[in-house]
Short mmCIF file of C-alpha atoms in Angstrom, two decimals:
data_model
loop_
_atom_site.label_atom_id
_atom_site.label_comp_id
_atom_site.label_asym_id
_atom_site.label_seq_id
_atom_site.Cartn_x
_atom_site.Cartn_y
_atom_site.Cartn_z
CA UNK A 802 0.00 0.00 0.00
CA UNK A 803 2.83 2.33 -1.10
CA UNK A 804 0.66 4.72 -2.78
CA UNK A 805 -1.52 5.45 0.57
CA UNK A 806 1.56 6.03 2.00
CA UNK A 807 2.34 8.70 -0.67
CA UNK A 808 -0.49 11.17 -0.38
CA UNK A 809 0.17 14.51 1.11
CA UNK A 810 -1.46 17.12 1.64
CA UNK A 811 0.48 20.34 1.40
CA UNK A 812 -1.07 23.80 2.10
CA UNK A 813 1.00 26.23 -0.34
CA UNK A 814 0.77 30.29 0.35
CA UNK A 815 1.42 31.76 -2.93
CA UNK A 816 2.24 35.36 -1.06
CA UNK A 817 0.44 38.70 -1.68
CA UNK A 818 0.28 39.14 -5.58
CA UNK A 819 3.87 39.14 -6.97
CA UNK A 820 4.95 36.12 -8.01
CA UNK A 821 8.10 36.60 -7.32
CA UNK A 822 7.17 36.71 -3.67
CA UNK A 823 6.36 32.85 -3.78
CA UNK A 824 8.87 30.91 -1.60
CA UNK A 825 11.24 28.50 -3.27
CA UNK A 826 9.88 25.83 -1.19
CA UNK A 827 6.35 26.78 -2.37
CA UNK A 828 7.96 26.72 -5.86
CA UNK A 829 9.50 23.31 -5.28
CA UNK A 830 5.77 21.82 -3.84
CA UNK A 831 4.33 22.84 -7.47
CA UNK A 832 6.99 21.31 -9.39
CA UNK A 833 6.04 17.80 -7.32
CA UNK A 834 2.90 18.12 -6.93
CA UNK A 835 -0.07 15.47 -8.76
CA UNK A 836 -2.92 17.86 -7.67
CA UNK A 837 -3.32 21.93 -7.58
CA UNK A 838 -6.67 22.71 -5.37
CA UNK A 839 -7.93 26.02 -4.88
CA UNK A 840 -11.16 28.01 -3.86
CA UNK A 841 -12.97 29.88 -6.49
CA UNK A 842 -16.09 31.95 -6.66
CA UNK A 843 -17.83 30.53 -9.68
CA UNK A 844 -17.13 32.64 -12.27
CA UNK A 845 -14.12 34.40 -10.89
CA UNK A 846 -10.56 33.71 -11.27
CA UNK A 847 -8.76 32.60 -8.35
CA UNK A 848 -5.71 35.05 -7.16
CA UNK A 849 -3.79 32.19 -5.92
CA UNK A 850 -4.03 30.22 -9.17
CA UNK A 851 -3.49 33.60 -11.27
CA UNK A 852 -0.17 34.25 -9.10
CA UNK A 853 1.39 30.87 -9.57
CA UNK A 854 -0.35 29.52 -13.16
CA UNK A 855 2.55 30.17 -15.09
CA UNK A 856 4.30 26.92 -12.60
CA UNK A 857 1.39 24.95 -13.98
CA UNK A 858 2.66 21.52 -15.73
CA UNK A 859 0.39 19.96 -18.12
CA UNK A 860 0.29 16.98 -16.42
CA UNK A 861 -1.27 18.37 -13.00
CA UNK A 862 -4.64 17.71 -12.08
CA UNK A 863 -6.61 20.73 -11.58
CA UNK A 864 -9.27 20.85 -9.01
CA UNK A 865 -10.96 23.84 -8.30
CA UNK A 866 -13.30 24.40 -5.39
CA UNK A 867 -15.98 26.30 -6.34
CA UNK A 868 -18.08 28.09 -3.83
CA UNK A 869 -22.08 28.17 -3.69
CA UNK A 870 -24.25 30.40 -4.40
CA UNK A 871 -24.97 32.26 -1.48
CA UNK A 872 -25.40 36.10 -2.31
CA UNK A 873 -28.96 35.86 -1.50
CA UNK A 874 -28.66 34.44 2.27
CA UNK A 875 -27.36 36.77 5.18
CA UNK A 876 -23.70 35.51 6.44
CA UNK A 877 -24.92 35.39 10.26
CA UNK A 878 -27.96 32.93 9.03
CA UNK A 879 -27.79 29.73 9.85
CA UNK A 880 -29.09 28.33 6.50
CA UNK A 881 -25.69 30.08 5.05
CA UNK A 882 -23.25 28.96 7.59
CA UNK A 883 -25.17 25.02 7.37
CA UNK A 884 -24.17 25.32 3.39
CA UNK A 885 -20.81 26.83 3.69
CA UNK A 886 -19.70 23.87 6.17
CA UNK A 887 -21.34 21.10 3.73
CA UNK A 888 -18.95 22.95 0.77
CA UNK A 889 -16.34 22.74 3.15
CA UNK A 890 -16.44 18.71 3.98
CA UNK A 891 -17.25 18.20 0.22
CA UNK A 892 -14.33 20.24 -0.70
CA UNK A 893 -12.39 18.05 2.06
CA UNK A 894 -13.81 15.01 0.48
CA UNK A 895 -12.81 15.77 -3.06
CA UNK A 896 -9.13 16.47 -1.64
CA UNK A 897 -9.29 13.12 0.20
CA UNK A 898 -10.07 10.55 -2.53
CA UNK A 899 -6.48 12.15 -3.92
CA UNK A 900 -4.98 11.60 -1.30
CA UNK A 901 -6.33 8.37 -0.94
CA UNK A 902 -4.97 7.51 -4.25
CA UNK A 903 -1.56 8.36 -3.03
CA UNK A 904 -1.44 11.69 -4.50
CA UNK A 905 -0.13 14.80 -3.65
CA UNK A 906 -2.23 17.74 -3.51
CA UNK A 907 -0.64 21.04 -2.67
CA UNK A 908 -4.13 23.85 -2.07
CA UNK A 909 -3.22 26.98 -3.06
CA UNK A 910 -3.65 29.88 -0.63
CA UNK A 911 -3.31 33.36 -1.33
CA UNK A 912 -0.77 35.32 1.48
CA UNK A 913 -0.22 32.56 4.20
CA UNK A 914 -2.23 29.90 4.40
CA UNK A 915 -3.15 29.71 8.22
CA UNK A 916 -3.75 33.26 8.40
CA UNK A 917 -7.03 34.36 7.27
CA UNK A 918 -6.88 31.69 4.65
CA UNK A 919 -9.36 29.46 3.60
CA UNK A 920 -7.11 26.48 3.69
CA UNK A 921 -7.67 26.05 6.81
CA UNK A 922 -11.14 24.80 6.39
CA UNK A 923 -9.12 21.75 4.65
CA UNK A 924 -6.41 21.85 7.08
CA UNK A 925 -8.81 21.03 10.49
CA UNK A 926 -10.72 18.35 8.23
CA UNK A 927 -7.77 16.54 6.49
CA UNK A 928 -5.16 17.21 8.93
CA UNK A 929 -5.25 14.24 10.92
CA UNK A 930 -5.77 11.66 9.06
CA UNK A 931 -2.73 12.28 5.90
CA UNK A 932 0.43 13.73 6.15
CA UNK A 933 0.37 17.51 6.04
CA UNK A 934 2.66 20.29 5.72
CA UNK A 935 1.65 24.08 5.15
CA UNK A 936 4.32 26.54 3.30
CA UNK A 937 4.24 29.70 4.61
CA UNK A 938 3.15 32.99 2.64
CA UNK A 939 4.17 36.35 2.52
CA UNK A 940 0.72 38.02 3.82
CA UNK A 941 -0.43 40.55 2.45
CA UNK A 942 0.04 43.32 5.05
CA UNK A 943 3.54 42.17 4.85
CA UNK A 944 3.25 43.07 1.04
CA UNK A 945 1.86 46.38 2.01
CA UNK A 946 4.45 47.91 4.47
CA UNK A 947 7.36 46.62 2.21
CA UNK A 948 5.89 48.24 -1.13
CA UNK A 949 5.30 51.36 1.01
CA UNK A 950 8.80 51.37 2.55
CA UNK A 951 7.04 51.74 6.47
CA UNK A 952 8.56 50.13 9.30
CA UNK A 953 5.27 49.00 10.72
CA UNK A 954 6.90 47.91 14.26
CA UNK A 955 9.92 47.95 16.19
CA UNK A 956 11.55 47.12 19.27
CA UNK A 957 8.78 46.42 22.01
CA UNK A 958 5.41 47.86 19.92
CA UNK A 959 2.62 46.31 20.26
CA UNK A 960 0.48 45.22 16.50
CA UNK A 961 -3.01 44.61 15.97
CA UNK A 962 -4.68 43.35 13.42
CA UNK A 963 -8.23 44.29 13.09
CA UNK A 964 -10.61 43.63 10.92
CA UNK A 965 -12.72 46.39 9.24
CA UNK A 966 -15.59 45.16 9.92
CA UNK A 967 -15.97 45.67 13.76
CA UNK A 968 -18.00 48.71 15.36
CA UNK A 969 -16.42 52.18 15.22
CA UNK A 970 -16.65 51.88 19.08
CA UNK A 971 -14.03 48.93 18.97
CA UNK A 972 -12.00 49.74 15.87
CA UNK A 973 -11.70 53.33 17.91
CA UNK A 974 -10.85 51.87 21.33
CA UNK A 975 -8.25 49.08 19.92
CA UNK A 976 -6.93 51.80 17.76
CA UNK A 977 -6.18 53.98 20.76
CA UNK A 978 -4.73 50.81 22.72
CA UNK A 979 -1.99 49.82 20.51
CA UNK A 980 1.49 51.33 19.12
CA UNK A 981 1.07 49.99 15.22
CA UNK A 982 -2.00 48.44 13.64
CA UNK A 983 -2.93 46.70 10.35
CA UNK A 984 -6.83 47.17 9.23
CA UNK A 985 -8.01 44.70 6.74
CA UNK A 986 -11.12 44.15 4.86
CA UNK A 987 -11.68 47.94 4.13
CA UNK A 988 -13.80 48.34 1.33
CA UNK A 989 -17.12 50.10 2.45
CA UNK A 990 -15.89 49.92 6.13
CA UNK A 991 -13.35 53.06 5.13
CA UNK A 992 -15.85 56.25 5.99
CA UNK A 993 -16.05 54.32 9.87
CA UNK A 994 -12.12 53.33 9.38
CA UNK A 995 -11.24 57.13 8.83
CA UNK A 996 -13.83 58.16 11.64
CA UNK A 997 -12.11 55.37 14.14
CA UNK A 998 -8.17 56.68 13.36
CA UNK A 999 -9.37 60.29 13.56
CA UNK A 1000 -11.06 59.72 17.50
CA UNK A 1001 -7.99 57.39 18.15
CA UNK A 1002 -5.34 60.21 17.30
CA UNK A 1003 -3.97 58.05 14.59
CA UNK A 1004 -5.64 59.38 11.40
CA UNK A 1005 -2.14 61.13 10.39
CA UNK A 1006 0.13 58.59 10.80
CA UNK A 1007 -2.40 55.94 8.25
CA UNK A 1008 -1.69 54.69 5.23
CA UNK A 1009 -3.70 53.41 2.76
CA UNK A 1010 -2.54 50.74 0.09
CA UNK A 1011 -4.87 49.11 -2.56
CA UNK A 1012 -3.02 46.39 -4.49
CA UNK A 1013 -0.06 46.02 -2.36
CA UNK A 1014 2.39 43.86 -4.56
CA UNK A 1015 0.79 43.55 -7.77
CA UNK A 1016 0.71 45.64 -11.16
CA UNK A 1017 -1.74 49.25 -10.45
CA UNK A 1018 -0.61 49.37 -7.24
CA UNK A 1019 -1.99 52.67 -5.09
CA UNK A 1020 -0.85 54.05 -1.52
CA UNK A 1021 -0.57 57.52 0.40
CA UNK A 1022 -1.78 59.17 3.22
CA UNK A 1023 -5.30 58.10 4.21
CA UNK A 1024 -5.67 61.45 5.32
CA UNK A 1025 -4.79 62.49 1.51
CA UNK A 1026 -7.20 60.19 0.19
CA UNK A 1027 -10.02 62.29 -1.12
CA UNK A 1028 -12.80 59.42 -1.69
CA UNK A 1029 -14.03 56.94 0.41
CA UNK A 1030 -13.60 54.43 -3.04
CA UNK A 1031 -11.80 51.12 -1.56
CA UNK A 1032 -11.50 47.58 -2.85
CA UNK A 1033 -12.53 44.62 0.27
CA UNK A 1034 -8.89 43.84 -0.20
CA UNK A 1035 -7.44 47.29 0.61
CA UNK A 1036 -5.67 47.70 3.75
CA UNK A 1037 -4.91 50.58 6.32
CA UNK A 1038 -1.32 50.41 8.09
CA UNK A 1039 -0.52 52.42 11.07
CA UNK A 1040 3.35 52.44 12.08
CA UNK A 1041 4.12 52.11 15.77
CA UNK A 1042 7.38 53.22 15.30
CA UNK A 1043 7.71 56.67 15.35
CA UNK A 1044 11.07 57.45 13.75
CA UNK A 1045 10.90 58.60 10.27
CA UNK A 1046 13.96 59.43 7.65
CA UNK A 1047 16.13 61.67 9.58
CA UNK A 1048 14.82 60.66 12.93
CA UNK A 1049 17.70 59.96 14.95
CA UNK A 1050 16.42 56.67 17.03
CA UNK B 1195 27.00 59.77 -13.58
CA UNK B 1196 25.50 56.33 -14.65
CA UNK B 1197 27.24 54.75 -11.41
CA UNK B 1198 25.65 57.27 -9.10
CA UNK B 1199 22.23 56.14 -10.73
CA UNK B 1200 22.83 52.52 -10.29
CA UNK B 1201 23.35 52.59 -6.85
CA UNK B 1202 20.58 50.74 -5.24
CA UNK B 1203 19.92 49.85 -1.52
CA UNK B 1204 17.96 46.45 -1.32
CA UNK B 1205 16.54 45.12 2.00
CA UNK B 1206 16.10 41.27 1.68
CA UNK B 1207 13.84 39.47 4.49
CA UNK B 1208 15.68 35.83 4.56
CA UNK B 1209 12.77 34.38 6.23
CA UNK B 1210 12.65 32.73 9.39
CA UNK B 1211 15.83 29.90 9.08
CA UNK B 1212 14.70 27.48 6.69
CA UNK B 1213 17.09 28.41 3.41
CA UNK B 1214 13.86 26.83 1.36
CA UNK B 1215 11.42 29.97 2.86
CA UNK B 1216 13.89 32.69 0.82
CA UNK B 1217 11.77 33.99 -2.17
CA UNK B 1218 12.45 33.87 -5.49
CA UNK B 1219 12.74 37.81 -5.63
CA UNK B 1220 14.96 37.68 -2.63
CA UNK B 1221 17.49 34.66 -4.50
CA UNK B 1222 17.08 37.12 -7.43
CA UNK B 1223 18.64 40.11 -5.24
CA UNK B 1224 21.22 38.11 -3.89
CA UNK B 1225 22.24 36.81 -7.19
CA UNK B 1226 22.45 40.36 -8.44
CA UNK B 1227 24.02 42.10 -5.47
CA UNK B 1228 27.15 43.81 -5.43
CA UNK B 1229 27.42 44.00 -1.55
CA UNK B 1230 25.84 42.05 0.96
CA UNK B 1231 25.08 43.70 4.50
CA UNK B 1232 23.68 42.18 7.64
CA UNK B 1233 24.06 43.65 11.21
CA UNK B 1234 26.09 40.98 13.63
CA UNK B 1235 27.35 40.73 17.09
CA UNK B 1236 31.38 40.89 17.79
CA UNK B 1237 31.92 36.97 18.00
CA UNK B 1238 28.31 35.64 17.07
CA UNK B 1239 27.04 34.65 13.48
CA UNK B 1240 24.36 36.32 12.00
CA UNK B 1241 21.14 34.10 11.54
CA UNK B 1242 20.22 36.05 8.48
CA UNK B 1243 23.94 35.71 7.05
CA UNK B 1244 23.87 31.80 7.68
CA UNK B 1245 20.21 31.72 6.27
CA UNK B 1246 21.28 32.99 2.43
CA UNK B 1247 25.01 31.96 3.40
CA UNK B 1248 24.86 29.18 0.14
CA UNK B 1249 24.14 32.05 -2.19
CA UNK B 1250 27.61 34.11 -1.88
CA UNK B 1251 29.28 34.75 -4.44
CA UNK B 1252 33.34 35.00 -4.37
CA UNK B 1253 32.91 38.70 -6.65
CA UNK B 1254 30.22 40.10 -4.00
CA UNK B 1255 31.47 42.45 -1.09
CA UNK B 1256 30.62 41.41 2.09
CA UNK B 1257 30.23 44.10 4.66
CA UNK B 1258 29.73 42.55 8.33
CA UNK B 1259 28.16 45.73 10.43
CA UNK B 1260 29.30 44.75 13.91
CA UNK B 1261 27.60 46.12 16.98
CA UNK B 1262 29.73 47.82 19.61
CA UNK B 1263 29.95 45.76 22.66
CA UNK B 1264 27.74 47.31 25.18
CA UNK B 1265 26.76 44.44 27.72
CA UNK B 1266 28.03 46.63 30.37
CA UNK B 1267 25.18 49.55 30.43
CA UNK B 1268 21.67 49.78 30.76
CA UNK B 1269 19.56 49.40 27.39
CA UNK B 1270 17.30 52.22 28.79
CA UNK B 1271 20.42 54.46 29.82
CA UNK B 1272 21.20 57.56 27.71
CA UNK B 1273 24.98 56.17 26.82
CA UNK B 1274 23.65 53.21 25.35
CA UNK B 1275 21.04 54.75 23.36
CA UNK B 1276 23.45 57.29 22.09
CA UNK B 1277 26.07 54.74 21.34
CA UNK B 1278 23.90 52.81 19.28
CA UNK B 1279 22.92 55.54 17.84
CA UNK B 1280 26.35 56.75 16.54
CA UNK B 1281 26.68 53.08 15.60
CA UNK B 1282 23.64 53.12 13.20
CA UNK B 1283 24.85 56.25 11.65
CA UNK B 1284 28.57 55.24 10.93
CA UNK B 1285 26.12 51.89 9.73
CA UNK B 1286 24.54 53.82 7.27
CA UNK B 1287 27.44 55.47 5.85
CA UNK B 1288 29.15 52.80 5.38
CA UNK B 1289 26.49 51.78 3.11
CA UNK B 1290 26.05 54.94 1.40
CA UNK B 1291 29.69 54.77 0.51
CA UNK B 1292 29.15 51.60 -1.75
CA UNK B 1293 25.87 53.24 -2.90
CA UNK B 1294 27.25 56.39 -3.78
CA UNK B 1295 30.30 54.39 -5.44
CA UNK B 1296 27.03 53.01 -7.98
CA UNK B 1297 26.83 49.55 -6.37
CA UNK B 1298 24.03 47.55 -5.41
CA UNK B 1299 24.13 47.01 -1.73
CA UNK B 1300 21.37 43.71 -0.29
CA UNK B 1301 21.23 44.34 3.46
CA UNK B 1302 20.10 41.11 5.11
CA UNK B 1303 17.16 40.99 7.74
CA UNK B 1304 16.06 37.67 9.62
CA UNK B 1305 12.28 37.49 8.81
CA UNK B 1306 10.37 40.54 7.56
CA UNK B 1307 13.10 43.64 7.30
CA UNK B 1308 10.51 46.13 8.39
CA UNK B 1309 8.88 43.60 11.51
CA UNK B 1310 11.08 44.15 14.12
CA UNK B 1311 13.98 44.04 11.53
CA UNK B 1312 17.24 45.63 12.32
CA UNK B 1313 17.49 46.61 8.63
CA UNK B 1314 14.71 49.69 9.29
CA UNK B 1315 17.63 51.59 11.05
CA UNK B 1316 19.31 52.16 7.83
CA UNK B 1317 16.07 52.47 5.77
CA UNK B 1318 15.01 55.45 7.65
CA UNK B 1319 18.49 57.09 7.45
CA UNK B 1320 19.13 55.92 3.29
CA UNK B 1321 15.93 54.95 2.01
CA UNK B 1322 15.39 59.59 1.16
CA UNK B 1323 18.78 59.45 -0.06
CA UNK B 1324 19.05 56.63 -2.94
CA UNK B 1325 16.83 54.19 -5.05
CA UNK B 1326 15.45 51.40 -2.23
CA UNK B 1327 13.64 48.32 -2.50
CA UNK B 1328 12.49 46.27 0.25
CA UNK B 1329 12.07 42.68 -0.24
CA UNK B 1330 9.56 41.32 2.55
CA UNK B 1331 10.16 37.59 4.51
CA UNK B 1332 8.44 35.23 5.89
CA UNK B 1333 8.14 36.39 9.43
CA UNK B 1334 9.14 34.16 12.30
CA UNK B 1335 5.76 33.71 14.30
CA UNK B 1336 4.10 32.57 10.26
CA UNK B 1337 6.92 30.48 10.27
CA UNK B 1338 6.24 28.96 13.81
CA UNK B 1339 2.20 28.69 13.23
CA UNK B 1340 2.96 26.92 9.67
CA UNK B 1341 5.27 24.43 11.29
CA UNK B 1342 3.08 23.80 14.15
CA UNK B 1343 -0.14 23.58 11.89
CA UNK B 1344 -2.01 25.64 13.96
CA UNK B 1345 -4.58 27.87 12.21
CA UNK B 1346 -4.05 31.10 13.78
CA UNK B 1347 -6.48 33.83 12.62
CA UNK B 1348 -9.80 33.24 10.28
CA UNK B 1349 -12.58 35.33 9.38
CA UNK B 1350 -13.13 38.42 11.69
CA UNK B 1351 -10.27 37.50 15.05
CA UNK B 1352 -8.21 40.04 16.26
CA UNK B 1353 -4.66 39.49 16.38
CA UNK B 1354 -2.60 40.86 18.82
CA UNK B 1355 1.31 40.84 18.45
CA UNK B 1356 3.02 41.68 21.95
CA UNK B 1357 6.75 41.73 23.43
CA UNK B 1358 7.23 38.91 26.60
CA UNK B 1359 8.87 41.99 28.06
CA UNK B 1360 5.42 44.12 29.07
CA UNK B 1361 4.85 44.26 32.80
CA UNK B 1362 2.68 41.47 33.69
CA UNK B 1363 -0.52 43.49 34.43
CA UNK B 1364 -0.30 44.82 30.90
CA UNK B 1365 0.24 41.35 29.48
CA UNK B 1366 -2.94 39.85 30.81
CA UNK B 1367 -4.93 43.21 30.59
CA UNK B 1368 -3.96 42.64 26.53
CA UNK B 1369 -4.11 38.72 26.24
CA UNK B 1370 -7.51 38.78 27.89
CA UNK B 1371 -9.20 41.51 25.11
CA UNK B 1372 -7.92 39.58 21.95
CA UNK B 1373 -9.15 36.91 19.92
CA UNK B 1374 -5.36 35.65 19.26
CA UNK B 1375 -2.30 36.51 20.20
CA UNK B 1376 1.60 36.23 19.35
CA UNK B 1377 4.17 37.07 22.10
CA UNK B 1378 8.11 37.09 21.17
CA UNK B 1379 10.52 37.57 23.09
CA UNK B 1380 10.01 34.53 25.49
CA UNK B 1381 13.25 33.71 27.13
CA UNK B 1382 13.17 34.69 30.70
CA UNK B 1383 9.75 36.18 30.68
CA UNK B 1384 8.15 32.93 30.25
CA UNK B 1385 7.15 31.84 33.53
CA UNK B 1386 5.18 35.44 33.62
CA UNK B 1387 3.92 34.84 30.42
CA UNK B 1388 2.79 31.65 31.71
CA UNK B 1389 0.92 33.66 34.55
CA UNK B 1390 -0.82 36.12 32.31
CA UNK B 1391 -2.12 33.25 30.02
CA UNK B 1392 -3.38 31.66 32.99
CA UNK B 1393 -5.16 34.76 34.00
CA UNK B 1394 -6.77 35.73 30.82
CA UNK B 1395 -7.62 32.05 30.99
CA UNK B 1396 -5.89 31.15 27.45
CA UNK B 1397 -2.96 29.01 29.05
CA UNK B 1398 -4.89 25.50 27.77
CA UNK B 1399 -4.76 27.29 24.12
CA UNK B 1400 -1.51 28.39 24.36
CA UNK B 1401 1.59 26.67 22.27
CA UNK B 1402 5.02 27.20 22.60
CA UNK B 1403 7.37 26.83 19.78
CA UNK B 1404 11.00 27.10 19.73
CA UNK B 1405 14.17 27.09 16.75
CA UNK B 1406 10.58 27.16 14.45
CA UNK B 1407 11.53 26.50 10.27
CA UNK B 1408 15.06 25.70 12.03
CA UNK B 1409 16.70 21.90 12.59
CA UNK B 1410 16.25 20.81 16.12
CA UNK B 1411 12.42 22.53 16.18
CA UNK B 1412 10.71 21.68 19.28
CA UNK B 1413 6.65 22.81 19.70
CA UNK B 1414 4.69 21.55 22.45
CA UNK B 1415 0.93 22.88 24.16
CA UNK B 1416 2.66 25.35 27.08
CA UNK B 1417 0.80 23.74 29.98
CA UNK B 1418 2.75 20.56 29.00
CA UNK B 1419 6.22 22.34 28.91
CA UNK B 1420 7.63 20.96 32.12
CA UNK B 1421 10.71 23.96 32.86
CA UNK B 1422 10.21 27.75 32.29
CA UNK B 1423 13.56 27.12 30.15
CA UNK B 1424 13.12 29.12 26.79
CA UNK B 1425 15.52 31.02 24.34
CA UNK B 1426 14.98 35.02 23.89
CA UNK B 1427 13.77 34.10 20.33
CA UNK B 1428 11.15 31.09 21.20
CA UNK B 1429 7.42 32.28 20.80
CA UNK B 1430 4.21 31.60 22.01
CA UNK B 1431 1.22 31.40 19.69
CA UNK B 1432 -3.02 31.34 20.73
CA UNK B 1433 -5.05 30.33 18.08
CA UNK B 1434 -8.22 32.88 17.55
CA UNK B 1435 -10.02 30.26 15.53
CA UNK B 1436 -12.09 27.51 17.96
CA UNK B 1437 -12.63 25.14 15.34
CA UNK B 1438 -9.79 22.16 15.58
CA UNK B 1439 -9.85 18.65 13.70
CA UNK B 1440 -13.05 17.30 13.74
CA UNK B 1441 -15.28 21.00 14.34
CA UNK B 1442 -17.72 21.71 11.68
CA UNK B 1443 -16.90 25.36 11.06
#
């Protein structure tokens, strides 16, 4: 039973957009592996398989996993979150019989796969019962505050990474509790965002990148930014460090 | 004054150990660099140097930037801030000679150069002056949570990132309001740490990981780590997410 013995499951972060920012041990997994997973929207291209296509060998098995329809139901209602974890263990399933085969499947993950990625919905399903490994990403905050040239923390700061979508109350209150900060899923969250930084003190020192790594890639001043126009994907950085060029720290 | 043009200051995140996390755009500046930089201790290797050490070249300068020894004053005391300040300076020129001269100059950084890297010290003081890029790494604690398999953030957590050296109060006060959290800088600190967790009642979530993407890697749940023995750079990681093998999330 050799070819049980062979299946692997390997979680692969392609990094934030530029494929040059894919590891060469994420590189490596491609150029071995049988299978190339990855979720999809129907009708959407994946960014994970667009960053890393060009590695694709015509001999690979492609196996997209594509998401239900679900525009229609609310995210808190049950009836979404009951169909979203059936897509999940069906997804899981589909990944298994591979690896049952003895294959190796490497799922592609856009940034790093264990953080805010949805390979991990394979990961705590398939885990345990093949071998695993998961390839770290460059995330894509990580993309932003290199692109941007800001050292988002040093020494003993304090980061936190919030997401967009919480109450002004709490995005204002963690914003005032913490030396740097990293704000994710913007997109119609950035009027409260901007409202948030500005009662935290911290609306000066933000800065907004759309795009971080890849081509048409936008950042300045949130304070500059004259519309409240954001992608889901754009983030908000706020340095904890205060030295700046010619700062003497 | 072509050579004053070329002159191009690179900083290259070499990932958290494993030669294998590098990225391909990081090889790439290697393999192009006319200097190579990286910020050591009198007597100790540099992590970052050994990391990328297989990519020298016998044609590429290497510049070593040694710190001065100053074990015998206070970190928070004016001398040693002022000495390593002078230190950072005479860095940076040293590097803005070879950039000046038209060369290419990689400056290493263990992990991400602008998370906690040294590298930012120069970036702030060259970055206004001549052409920079700045590569980003895989950071140590993604490194750590992709070794350990441990899914750390999904969907809306907050993520805290916090230094083992906060006062103990502040520690627990922090641990207790986030969803997950990262702490560096175990070493010593660990058995308050261990305290904190307990208090914000996350020590049963908590794992500790040590040498992560490095040989001899040792990760274990921290209520099972029998000694309060830990090196400066171990880390602790709590997972946000609830959902483990088996959960239906």
């Amino acid at each position: 039973m050799n070819a049980i013995l062979k299946g692997r499951l390997v979680g692969v972060g392609t990094g934030p957009g530029d494929p040059e920012l894919l590891t060469l041990k994420a590189a490596r997994a491609l150029a071995e592996a049988d299978v190339v997973a990855y979720f999809a929207k129907r009708g959407n291209n994946s960014n994970a398989r667009a960053i890393v296509e060009a590695r694709f060998r015509p001999d690979m098995i492609e196996l997209p996993l594509l998401y239900p329809v679900t525009t229609e139901i609310d995210k808190d209602h049950d009836d979404y979150r009951a169909q979203i974890s059936d897509f999940y263990e069906q997804s899981a399933e589909q990944v298994a019989e591979h690896l049952g085969a003895g294959r190796m499947v490497a799922v592609l993950s856009e940034g790093d796969p264990l953080f805010y990625g949805s390979y991990m919905h394979l990961h705590v399903r398939l885990a345990h019962r093949f071998p695993t490994e998961v390839i770290p990403g460059i995330t894509a905050m990580s993309g932003c505050w290199s692109t941007t040239g800001l050292p988002i923390v040093q020494g003993d700061d304090v980061l936190t990474v919030l997401p967009g979508t919480m109450s002004e109350f709490e995005l204002t209150r963690r914003l005032a509790d913490t030396d740097a900060a990293v704000i994710m899923k913007v997109g119609r969250n950035l009027p409260k965002i901007r409202r948030a930084l500005e009662a935290a003190g911290k609306l000066t020192k933000a800065v907004y990148v759309e795009r971080g790594t890849m081509p048409g890639s936008v950042s300045m001043r949130l304070a500059e930014k004259p519309d409240d126009k954001a992608p889901y994907f754009a983030i908000v950085l706020v340095a904890g460090w205060s030295a700046r060029p010619g700062a003497k720290a």
